[in-house]
């Protein structure tokens, strides 16, 4: 298992490497997080449709999901697309506007991805544990998204 610090170092290297595509970077991030962070059971990146208020699943690690397209405002991901703010849900059963990807999911964390101050997507983490996430996870994912943003801009 790699530490948060080790994972950040690897992601920074991916962002800096001009020979690694954004797609490879995103897949690597999903796999790194899902395999190395005990409470990250599903990790995915959704990106905004350029013409419609819809999110599209770009890549993920974990159990397959039917939610490859999410309208803005629907579920936790759709709400983050509208609010532009991270959304930490300690217990998904307490959320009225929640889209269940799996009955095993107990908590969720979604952090927006900004490029040039514009929300273009998000990283979505599901956990099979209640109250799995903390402020540390939010900050960790914000830092990861900053490197993804850097890769997109270069």
XYZ file of N, CA, C and O in Angstrom, residues 39-42 76 87-93 98 102-110 124-134:
132
model
N -10.244 2.686 1.927
C -11.668 3.049 1.905
C -12.124 3.638 0.572
O -13.240 4.112 0.458
N -11.299 3.568 -0.476
C -11.671 4.014 -1.816
C -12.052 2.769 -2.630
O -11.217 2.171 -3.283
N -13.313 2.391 -2.572
C -13.746 1.162 -3.237
C -14.071 1.352 -4.724
O -14.015 0.402 -5.490
N -14.440 2.566 -5.101
C -14.710 2.891 -6.509
C -14.191 4.304 -6.744
O -14.454 5.212 -5.950
N -25.078 12.954 -6.340
C -24.001 13.734 -5.734
C -23.144 14.373 -6.830
O -22.823 15.559 -6.784
N -18.386 17.718 -2.273
C -19.552 17.212 -1.549
C -19.149 15.893 -0.893
O -18.882 14.909 -1.568
N -19.098 15.904 0.447
C -18.761 14.720 1.222
C -20.042 14.207 1.854
O -20.707 14.937 2.586
N -20.390 12.969 1.544
C -21.609 12.354 2.075
C -21.197 11.215 3.002
O -20.646 10.210 2.544
N -21.454 11.395 4.283
C -21.055 10.393 5.270
C -21.918 9.137 5.219
O -21.450 8.049 5.512
N -23.198 9.313 4.851
C -24.136 8.191 4.800
C -25.094 8.444 3.639
O -26.000 9.274 3.737
N -24.890 7.725 2.530
C -25.689 7.970 1.330
C -27.172 7.682 1.543
O -28.018 8.241 0.853
N -27.505 6.844 2.523
C -28.920 6.531 2.776
C -29.684 7.745 3.307
O -30.906 7.768 3.280
N -29.747 11.090 -4.283
C -28.611 10.188 -4.413
C -28.925 9.139 -5.480
O -30.020 8.586 -5.508
N -24.247 1.195 -6.418
C -24.179 -0.155 -5.864
C -24.819 -0.119 -4.481
O -24.701 0.871 -3.766
N -25.466 -1.200 -4.111
C -26.074 -1.279 -2.787
C -25.020 -1.325 -1.687
O -25.313 -1.050 -0.530
N -23.793 -1.632 -2.051
C -22.702 -1.699 -1.070
C -22.144 -0.334 -0.706
O -21.462 -0.194 0.298
N -22.408 0.695 -1.515
C -21.870 2.034 -1.248
C -22.561 2.628 -0.021
O -23.785 2.669 0.054
N -21.737 3.085 0.909
C -22.250 3.683 2.151
C -21.934 5.170 2.249
O -22.658 5.925 2.889
N -20.812 5.599 1.654
C -20.456 7.019 1.673
C -19.790 7.385 0.350
O -19.304 6.520 -0.378
N -19.800 8.690 0.065
C -19.296 9.163 -1.228
C -18.638 10.522 -1.053
O -19.058 11.328 -0.219
N -17.627 10.762 -1.866
C -16.943 12.049 -1.889
C -16.720 12.435 -3.342
O -16.165 11.649 -4.118
N -17.177 13.636 -3.698
C -16.999 14.149 -5.058
C -16.299 15.507 -4.968
O -16.732 16.385 -4.221
N -14.820 11.191 -8.423
C -15.890 10.625 -7.596
C -15.340 9.386 -6.891
O -14.780 8.501 -7.540
N -15.491 9.351 -5.564
C -15.015 8.218 -4.772
C -16.188 7.638 -3.999
O -16.904 8.370 -3.306
N -16.387 6.335 -4.105
C -17.397 5.622 -3.321
C -16.686 4.720 -2.324
O -15.639 4.143 -2.627
N -17.304 4.577 -1.147
C -16.768 3.683 -0.134
C -17.863 2.767 0.395
O -19.021 3.177 0.507
N -17.474 1.562 0.752
C -18.402 0.605 1.339
C -18.498 0.791 2.856
O -19.166 0.015 3.522
N -17.833 1.838 3.362
C -17.837 2.131 4.795
C -18.605 3.426 5.059
O -18.485 4.388 4.297
N -19.346 3.457 6.140
C -19.990 4.696 6.584
C -18.925 5.669 7.074
O -17.905 5.245 7.633
N -19.161 6.954 6.853
C -18.268 8.008 7.338
C -16.799 7.702 7.006
O -15.913 7.846 7.851
N -16.560 7.300 5.775
C -15.221 6.874 5.349
C -14.268 8.037 5.098
O -13.056 7.870 5.175
N -14.803 9.204 4.802
C -13.975 10.312 4.332
C -13.845 11.433 5.359
O -14.725 11.625 6.189
N -12.756 12.173 5.215
C -12.502 13.315 6.097
C -12.010 14.493 5.256
O -11.838 14.385 4.036
